[in-house]
Short mmCIF file of C-alpha atoms and ligand atoms in Angstrom, two decimals:
data_model
loop_
_atom_site.label_atom_id
_atom_site.label_comp_id
_atom_site.label_asym_id
_atom_site.label_seq_id
_atom_site.Cartn_x
_atom_site.Cartn_y
_atom_site.Cartn_z
CA MET I 1 170.31 31.63 228.20
CA PRO I 2 170.02 29.46 231.69
CA ILE I 3 170.58 25.66 230.76
CA ASP I 4 167.74 23.84 232.31
CA ARG I 5 167.35 20.95 229.41
CA LEU I 6 170.05 18.49 228.72
CA PRO I 7 169.67 19.04 224.74
CA GLN I 8 170.82 22.50 225.47
CA LEU I 9 174.47 21.30 226.18
CA THR I 10 174.66 20.85 222.37
CA ASP I 11 173.75 24.33 221.42
CA PRO I 12 176.52 26.58 221.15
CA ALA I 13 174.40 29.63 222.12
CA ALA I 14 173.36 27.97 225.69
CA ALA I 15 176.57 26.30 225.95
CA PRO I 16 179.62 27.87 224.37
CA ARG I 17 181.98 26.35 226.38
CA LEU I 18 181.84 22.47 227.84
CA VAL I 19 183.92 20.51 230.11
CA ILE I 20 183.73 16.86 229.45
CA LYS I 21 184.90 14.51 232.06
CA VAL I 22 185.79 10.74 231.04
CA GLY I 23 186.51 8.48 233.87
CA SER I 24 189.25 5.77 233.87
CA ALA I 25 186.75 2.83 233.42
CA LEU I 26 185.46 4.23 230.32
CA LEU I 27 188.95 5.06 228.89
CA VAL I 28 190.70 1.67 230.15
CA GLY I 29 189.42 -1.74 229.69
CA LYS I 30 189.64 -4.28 232.20
CA ASP I 31 192.91 -5.59 230.68
CA GLY I 32 194.56 -2.34 231.49
CA GLU I 33 194.62 -1.34 227.58
CA PRO I 34 193.13 1.88 226.22
CA ARG I 35 189.48 1.53 224.80
CA ARG I 36 190.71 2.75 221.59
CA ALA I 37 187.32 2.15 219.66
CA TRP I 38 185.39 3.69 221.93
CA LEU I 39 187.43 6.66 222.20
CA THR I 40 187.79 7.29 218.69
CA LEU I 41 184.30 7.71 218.44
CA LEU I 42 183.94 9.86 221.53
CA VAL I 43 186.81 12.30 219.91
CA GLY I 44 184.48 12.12 216.82
CA GLU I 45 182.04 13.83 219.03
CA ILE I 46 184.23 16.22 220.46
CA ALA I 47 185.12 17.16 216.95
CA ALA I 48 181.57 17.64 216.24
CA ALA I 49 181.00 20.14 218.98
CA ARG I 50 183.89 21.98 217.91
CA ALA I 51 182.55 22.05 214.40
CA ARG I 52 179.24 23.30 215.70
CA GLY I 53 181.22 26.39 217.53
CA GLN I 54 181.63 25.24 220.94
CA ASP I 55 184.72 25.23 223.15
CA VAL I 56 185.90 21.90 224.65
CA ILE I 57 187.78 21.21 227.54
CA VAL I 58 188.44 17.68 228.28
CA VAL I 59 189.17 16.28 231.81
CA SER I 60 190.65 12.92 231.50
CA SER I 61 191.41 10.14 233.90
CA GLY I 62 192.97 6.88 233.30
CA ALA I 63 196.70 7.70 234.16
CA ILE I 64 196.73 5.36 237.04
CA ALA I 65 195.06 2.48 235.58
CA LEU I 66 197.06 2.72 232.19
CA GLY I 67 200.30 3.05 234.26
CA ALA I 68 199.66 0.23 236.65
CA ARG I 69 199.49 -2.07 234.11
CA LYS I 70 202.61 -1.20 232.56
CA LEU I 71 204.57 -1.43 235.47
CA GLY I 72 202.80 -4.59 236.60
CA LEU I 73 201.29 -3.12 239.85
CA ALA I 74 198.62 -4.74 241.82
CA ARG I 75 195.02 -3.08 242.39
CA GLY I 76 194.97 -1.20 239.32
CA GLY I 77 197.89 1.07 240.82
CA ARG I 78 195.72 1.96 243.64
CA GLY I 79 197.20 -0.26 246.38
CA SER I 80 198.86 2.77 247.95
CA LEU I 81 199.90 6.44 247.40
CA ALA I 82 203.31 5.61 246.23
CA ASP I 83 201.83 3.28 243.61
CA ALA I 84 199.25 5.68 242.29
CA GLN I 85 202.01 8.26 241.75
CA ALA I 86 204.11 6.08 239.95
CA ALA I 87 201.55 4.81 237.76
CA ALA I 88 200.41 7.93 236.92
CA ALA I 89 203.87 9.02 235.72
CA VAL I 90 204.01 6.20 233.38
CA GLY I 91 200.36 6.37 232.48
CA GLN I 92 200.00 10.05 231.57
CA ILE I 93 202.26 9.80 228.76
CA ALA I 94 200.41 7.31 227.05
CA LEU I 95 197.10 8.97 228.07
CA ALA I 96 198.13 12.31 226.41
CA GLY I 97 199.74 10.69 223.53
CA LEU I 98 196.56 8.76 222.90
CA TRP I 99 194.27 12.07 223.14
CA ALA I 100 196.91 13.93 220.80
CA GLU I 101 196.79 11.18 218.26
CA LEU I 102 193.07 10.91 218.13
CA LEU I 103 192.53 14.80 218.07
CA ALA I 104 194.59 15.34 215.74
CA ALA I 105 192.96 12.71 213.09
CA HIS I 106 190.24 15.74 213.05
CA GLY I 107 192.80 18.62 212.61
CA LEU I 108 192.56 19.50 216.23
CA ILE I 109 195.61 20.29 218.64
CA ALA I 110 195.64 18.51 222.13
CA ALA I 111 197.23 20.65 225.08
CA GLN I 112 198.31 18.68 228.20
CA VAL I 113 197.41 20.56 231.54
CA LEU I 114 198.31 18.78 234.79
CA LEU I 115 196.85 20.46 237.78
CA THR I 116 197.08 20.13 241.77
CA LEU I 117 194.35 21.24 244.03
CA GLU I 118 196.69 24.01 245.26
CA ASP I 119 196.72 25.56 241.61
CA LEU I 120 193.23 26.27 242.00
CA GLU I 121 192.94 27.21 245.65
CA ASP I 122 195.42 29.75 245.48
CA ARG I 123 193.74 32.86 243.62
CA ARG I 124 196.97 33.97 241.76
CA ARG I 125 197.78 30.45 240.43
CA TYR I 126 193.71 29.96 239.90
CA LEU I 127 193.70 33.34 237.81
CA ASN I 128 196.91 32.02 235.88
CA VAL I 129 195.26 28.93 235.03
CA THR I 130 192.17 30.78 233.52
CA ALA I 131 194.63 32.81 231.27
CA THR I 132 196.21 29.82 230.10
CA LEU I 133 193.04 27.95 229.41
CA GLY I 134 191.58 31.08 227.66
CA THR I 135 194.42 31.48 225.63
CA LEU I 136 194.44 27.82 224.51
CA LEU I 137 190.71 27.94 223.59
CA ALA I 138 191.47 31.11 221.81
CA SER I 139 194.00 29.28 219.59
CA GLY I 140 191.96 26.42 218.84
CA ALA I 141 193.29 23.77 221.07
CA VAL I 142 191.65 21.29 223.04
CA PRO I 143 192.99 21.30 226.63
CA VAL I 144 193.42 18.02 228.04
CA ILE I 145 193.48 17.97 231.91
CA ASN I 146 194.23 15.50 234.52
CA GLU I 147 195.18 15.93 238.03
CA ASN I 148 199.03 16.09 238.32
CA ASP I 149 198.98 12.91 240.77
CA THR I 150 202.71 12.37 240.53
CA VAL I 151 203.60 15.54 242.85
CA ALA I 152 200.14 15.88 244.66
CA THR I 153 200.36 14.51 248.43
CA GLU I 154 197.29 13.02 249.95
CA GLU I 155 196.31 16.55 251.41
CA ILE I 156 196.72 18.38 248.42
CA ARG I 157 195.03 15.90 245.91
CA PHE I 158 191.38 16.28 244.58
CA GLY I 159 191.49 12.58 244.65
CA ASP I 160 188.84 12.43 241.82
CA ASN I 161 188.43 14.20 238.29
CA ASP I 162 184.68 14.96 239.38
CA ARG I 163 185.39 17.88 241.52
CA LEU I 164 188.79 18.74 239.29
CA ALA I 165 186.44 18.74 236.18
CA ALA I 166 183.89 21.38 238.19
CA ARG I 167 186.89 23.59 239.35
CA VAL I 168 188.29 23.74 236.09
CA GLY I 169 184.63 24.62 234.70
CA GLN I 170 184.67 27.62 236.89
CA ALA I 171 188.15 28.77 235.95
CA ALA I 172 187.69 28.66 232.50
CA GLY I 173 184.22 30.10 232.60
CA ALA I 174 182.25 27.02 231.11
CA SER I 175 178.54 26.85 230.58
CA ALA I 176 178.48 23.35 231.61
CA VAL I 177 180.38 20.34 232.74
CA LEU I 178 179.36 16.88 231.32
CA LEU I 179 180.50 13.78 233.18
CA LEU I 180 180.82 10.71 231.36
CA SER I 181 179.76 7.97 233.83
CA ASP I 182 179.17 4.33 234.14
CA ILE I 183 175.79 5.24 235.01
CA ASP I 184 173.19 7.28 233.32
CA GLY I 185 172.62 9.68 236.19
CA LEU I 186 171.43 9.96 239.70
CA TYR I 187 169.00 7.51 241.19
CA ASP I 188 166.76 8.26 243.90
CA ARG I 189 167.96 5.02 245.87
CA ASP I 190 170.73 2.57 245.22
CA PRO I 191 170.18 1.87 241.50
CA ARG I 192 170.75 -1.89 242.10
CA LEU I 193 167.29 -1.81 244.38
CA GLU I 194 164.00 -2.46 242.67
CA GLY I 195 161.86 0.42 241.88
CA ALA I 196 164.90 2.88 241.84
CA VAL I 197 164.14 5.74 239.60
CA ARG I 198 166.78 8.12 237.78
CA VAL I 199 166.26 11.70 238.65
CA PRO I 200 166.20 13.76 235.55
CA VAL I 201 166.82 17.44 236.99
CA VAL I 202 168.01 18.50 240.34
CA ARG I 203 167.43 22.04 241.35
CA GLY I 204 169.64 22.50 244.38
CA VAL I 205 171.89 19.75 245.95
CA THR I 206 170.01 19.30 249.16
CA PRO I 207 170.54 17.00 251.88
CA GLU I 208 167.70 14.69 250.46
CA ILE I 209 169.62 14.68 247.39
CA HIS I 210 172.91 13.77 248.95
CA ALA I 211 170.98 10.75 250.78
CA MET I 212 170.44 9.43 247.43
CA ALA I 213 174.12 8.75 246.69
CA THR I 214 175.57 5.75 247.54
CA GLY I 215 179.26 6.53 246.96
CA GLY I 216 182.03 4.24 246.15
CA SER I 217 183.06 3.75 242.52
CA SER I 218 181.24 0.72 240.88
CA SER I 219 184.11 -0.08 238.21
CA GLY I 220 186.85 -0.06 240.78
CA LEU I 221 188.98 1.47 238.25
CA GLY I 222 188.22 5.31 239.18
CA SER I 223 188.12 7.05 242.30
CA GLY I 224 184.79 8.86 241.74
CA GLY I 225 181.32 7.17 242.75
CA MET I 226 178.25 9.35 243.17
CA THR I 227 179.25 11.28 246.42
CA SER I 228 182.09 13.03 244.30
CA LYS I 229 179.75 13.77 241.49
CA LEU I 230 177.23 15.71 243.92
CA GLN I 231 180.17 17.48 245.21
CA ALA I 232 181.02 18.54 241.58
CA ALA I 233 177.60 19.63 241.10
CA GLU I 234 177.50 21.78 244.20
CA ILE I 235 180.94 23.41 243.07
CA ALA I 236 179.45 23.91 239.49
CA GLY I 237 176.18 25.04 240.86
CA LEU I 238 178.01 28.12 243.10
CA ALA I 239 179.70 29.27 239.77
CA GLY I 240 176.44 29.37 238.05
CA ILE I 241 177.55 26.28 235.76
CA ALA I 242 175.23 23.55 235.03
CA LEU I 243 176.60 19.75 235.26
CA ALA I 244 175.16 16.62 233.70
CA ILE I 245 175.71 13.04 234.26
CA ILE I 246 175.07 10.69 231.20
CA ASP I 247 176.10 7.22 230.59
CA GLY I 248 179.27 7.15 229.05
CA ARG I 249 179.63 3.53 228.02
CA PRO I 250 177.81 3.21 224.61
CA ASP I 251 179.43 3.97 221.47
CA SER I 252 179.34 7.92 220.70
CA PRO I 253 177.80 8.44 224.23
CA ILE I 254 177.14 12.07 224.30
CA GLY I 255 174.85 13.03 221.30
CA ALA I 256 172.28 10.35 221.72
CA ALA I 257 172.00 10.70 225.65
CA LEU I 258 171.71 14.40 225.56
CA ALA I 259 169.04 14.36 222.68
CA GLU I 260 166.82 11.85 224.52
CA GLU I 261 167.65 13.26 227.87
CA ARG I 262 168.86 10.20 229.64
CA GLY I 263 170.82 11.41 232.30
CA THR I 264 170.58 13.81 235.38
CA LEU I 265 170.89 17.59 234.93
CA PHE I 266 171.97 19.73 237.73
CA CYS I 267 170.68 23.35 237.19
CA PRO I 268 172.57 26.37 238.74
CA PRO I 269 170.96 28.70 240.90
CA GLY I 270 172.09 31.44 239.17
CA LYS I 271 174.93 33.31 237.54
CA ALA I 272 177.64 33.84 240.31
CA ARG I 273 180.50 36.64 239.82
CA ALA I 274 183.86 35.34 238.98
CA ARG I 275 185.67 35.89 242.71
CA LYS I 276 182.27 34.47 244.36
CA ALA I 277 182.47 31.40 242.08
CA TRP I 278 186.21 30.60 243.17
CA LEU I 279 185.19 31.24 246.55
CA GLY I 280 182.46 28.86 246.65
CA GLY I 281 184.61 26.24 244.73
CA LYS I 282 187.38 26.26 247.11
CA LEU I 283 187.79 23.04 249.06
CA ARG I 284 189.85 24.09 252.02
CA MET I 285 189.63 26.70 254.63
CA LYS I 286 192.32 28.25 256.81
CA GLY I 287 189.92 28.82 259.70
CA ALA I 288 186.40 29.63 260.83
CA VAL I 289 184.43 32.23 262.89
CA THR I 290 181.02 30.98 264.69
CA VAL I 291 178.27 33.93 264.46
CA ASP I 292 174.97 34.53 266.60
CA ALA I 293 171.93 34.50 265.36
CA GLY I 294 171.46 38.06 264.60
CA ALA I 295 174.65 37.96 262.43
CA ALA I 296 173.40 35.09 260.70
CA ALA I 297 170.23 36.67 259.65
CA ALA I 298 171.99 39.58 258.47
CA LEU I 299 174.38 37.55 256.16
CA ALA I 300 171.21 36.19 254.91
CA ARG I 301 169.91 39.32 254.00
CA GLY I 302 173.16 40.10 252.15
CA SER I 303 175.14 42.13 254.64
CA SER I 304 178.68 42.15 255.39
CA LEU I 305 179.87 40.20 258.50
CA LEU I 306 180.57 42.43 261.52
CA ALA I 307 182.96 41.54 264.49
CA ALA I 308 180.28 42.54 266.87
CA GLY I 309 178.21 39.42 265.76
CA VAL I 310 181.13 36.83 265.96
CA THR I 311 181.10 34.26 269.16
CA ALA I 312 184.22 31.96 268.49
CA VAL I 313 187.33 31.92 266.00
CA GLU I 314 189.25 29.03 265.16
CA GLY I 315 192.24 28.44 263.27
CA ALA I 316 195.56 30.70 262.50
CA PHE I 317 194.24 32.45 259.25
CA LEU I 318 195.90 35.79 257.95
CA ARG I 319 194.39 38.71 256.46
CA GLY I 320 192.80 37.59 252.89
CA ASP I 321 192.55 33.93 253.83
CA ALA I 322 189.38 32.11 253.12
CA ILE I 323 187.49 31.05 256.08
CA ALA I 324 184.27 29.64 256.98
CA VAL I 325 181.31 31.02 258.77
CA HIS I 326 179.36 28.76 261.11
CA GLY I 327 176.02 29.60 262.37
CA PRO I 328 175.02 29.22 265.97
CA ASP I 329 174.33 25.33 265.59
CA GLY I 330 177.60 24.99 263.94
CA THR I 331 176.45 24.82 260.15
CA VAL I 332 178.23 26.32 257.73
CA LEU I 333 176.50 29.25 256.60
CA ALA I 334 179.32 30.95 254.17
CA ARG I 335 182.64 31.28 253.34
CA GLY I 336 184.42 34.74 252.85
CA LEU I 337 187.86 36.36 252.69
CA SER I 338 188.79 37.41 256.06
CA GLU I 339 189.75 41.22 256.45
CA TYR I 340 191.91 40.85 259.64
CA ASP I 341 194.20 37.67 260.89
CA ALA I 342 192.89 35.39 263.49
CA GLY I 343 194.37 36.99 266.48
CA GLU I 344 192.99 40.38 265.14
CA CYS I 345 189.16 38.60 265.03
CA ALA I 346 189.57 37.04 268.47
CA ALA I 347 190.48 40.49 269.78
CA LEU I 348 187.37 42.26 267.76
CA MET I 349 184.85 39.55 268.20
CA GLY I 350 181.65 40.53 270.15
CA ARG I 351 182.81 44.14 270.23
CA PRO I 352 181.07 47.00 268.59
CA SER I 353 182.73 48.60 265.36
CA ALA I 354 183.01 52.09 267.67
CA GLU I 355 185.55 50.31 269.78
CA HIS I 356 187.65 48.78 266.96
CA GLU I 357 190.09 51.42 266.62
CA ALA I 358 190.96 51.58 270.19
CA LEU I 359 191.26 47.78 270.26
CA LEU I 360 193.49 47.39 267.14
CA GLY I 361 195.51 50.96 267.49
CA TYR I 362 194.88 51.43 263.86
CA ALA I 363 191.90 52.53 261.30
CA PRO I 364 189.51 49.43 261.51
CA ARG I 365 188.00 47.96 258.01
CA SER I 366 184.55 48.24 257.46
CA ALA I 367 183.70 44.58 258.19
CA LEU I 368 185.23 41.29 259.34
CA ILE I 369 184.37 39.72 256.04
CA HIS I 370 182.97 42.24 253.42
CA ARG I 371 179.82 41.20 251.49
CA ASP I 372 181.71 41.40 248.18
CA GLN I 373 184.39 38.65 249.36
CA LEU I 374 181.35 36.32 250.99
CA VAL I 375 179.25 33.41 249.42
CA MET I 376 176.68 32.13 251.11
CA LEU I 377 176.22 28.39 250.75
N1 LIG G 1 193.46 11.45 237.85
C1 LIG G 1 193.56 9.94 237.98
C2 LIG G 1 194.14 9.28 236.77
O1 LIG G 1 194.19 9.39 235.85
C3 LIG G 1 192.35 9.60 238.16
C4 LIG G 1 190.93 9.92 239.16
C5 LIG G 1 189.95 9.71 239.35
O2 LIG G 1 189.56 8.46 239.06
O3 LIG G 1 188.74 10.45 239.36
O4 LIG G 1 194.01 7.94 236.79
#
C-alpha cells in the first residue's frame, strides 16, 4: 500500500516499520538540560505505535548538546570538531540512559546503535547493520541510533542525523521516516517571509523544491536545516521510502500532526530493490565516467552502460566500487558498481565490445556497469 497521506504513518498495514528522528533542539533545552517532560510524552507515542503493531527505530540527536553543557564547552560544543567529539562522548551516555529509562517505563527495551557514514557506505557492513536491526526489532527492542560522533572524522561524517535517519530507514527496510523538526514542514519560500505557505505533499525532489529550502539550522543546537532534510527525502525516495517532516515542538507531537495532516510528506516514486536502494543512498563515489548522448539515452531506457559510449574516466576506482555516471553536459545521471577498475575503463572507453577481449587480454564482462547494479537519479 503506497503512502501518500500523513495519517497512514500511524497505520501498521501501510507503515509496519517507522524511523522517528528527534533533533537536538527538541531533546535539549536552551539551558543544556534534557527536556524530560516533553520526551516522556514522545516516548508514550512511541509505545502507542508499538502497541498498534508498528516497529519503531529512533534516531536521536542531542549527544553534543548534552555533553557540551557538562563539559562547559562554548558554542554548544560545536566550536570545533574536537569539541564536538568530546561533547558527544560525554553526552551520548546521558542520552542513551534517558531513552532507556523512559522506554523501560513502558516495558520496552532500548538498544543503542552508534554508526558512522562508513558503516553504511560499505556494502558488507551495511548488510550487517541490516541484520542487527532486524534481530533487535524481532526481539521487541527499540533501537536508538545516533552517529558515532566521537570517532567519525570530518570526511566520514554524516554530519546531520536527517541523512542518517534516511540511510537507517533503507538499511532497516522501513516504510517511512518521520523527522521531528522545529518547523512543521517545507515552505515554498523562507517561512519568515509573508505569504510563505507549507507544501503538504512533494512528489519528487526537483530543483524547484531544492530552491525552496533556505538551509541552516534555525535553532543553532542541531546541524540539520531544510537542505539536509531534502537530501534525506531524496535518499529515502530512491529506496521507495516515504519521508515526513512535522513540527516536533508541541507535547505529544506525532498523533495530532499526522491526523490533522500538518506537515510535509515526500512520497517515494516507487519501491526500489534492496541493492539499488543502498546504491541510491550512498553519499560518496570512488570515481566517475562521462557518457555520450547515445549512451545517456540507452541508460534512460534501462540498458546497461557499455564502454563504447564512455568519453572520460575520473578517479582511481577498483572493480566493484560505486561510481557516478555523468551525461555529456556534466549532470549526474546515475550511480553504479563498476565491472572494471579505472585503468581498464580508460582502456576500453569509446571502443566497441568486439575489441574488448584483445584490449584486456581476457574475456570481457558484458558491460561497464550492468543494469542490475545501476540506479538512475
Ligand atoms: N549526532 C549529533 C548529536 O547527537 C547531532 C547531529 C545533528 O544535529 O543532526 O548531537
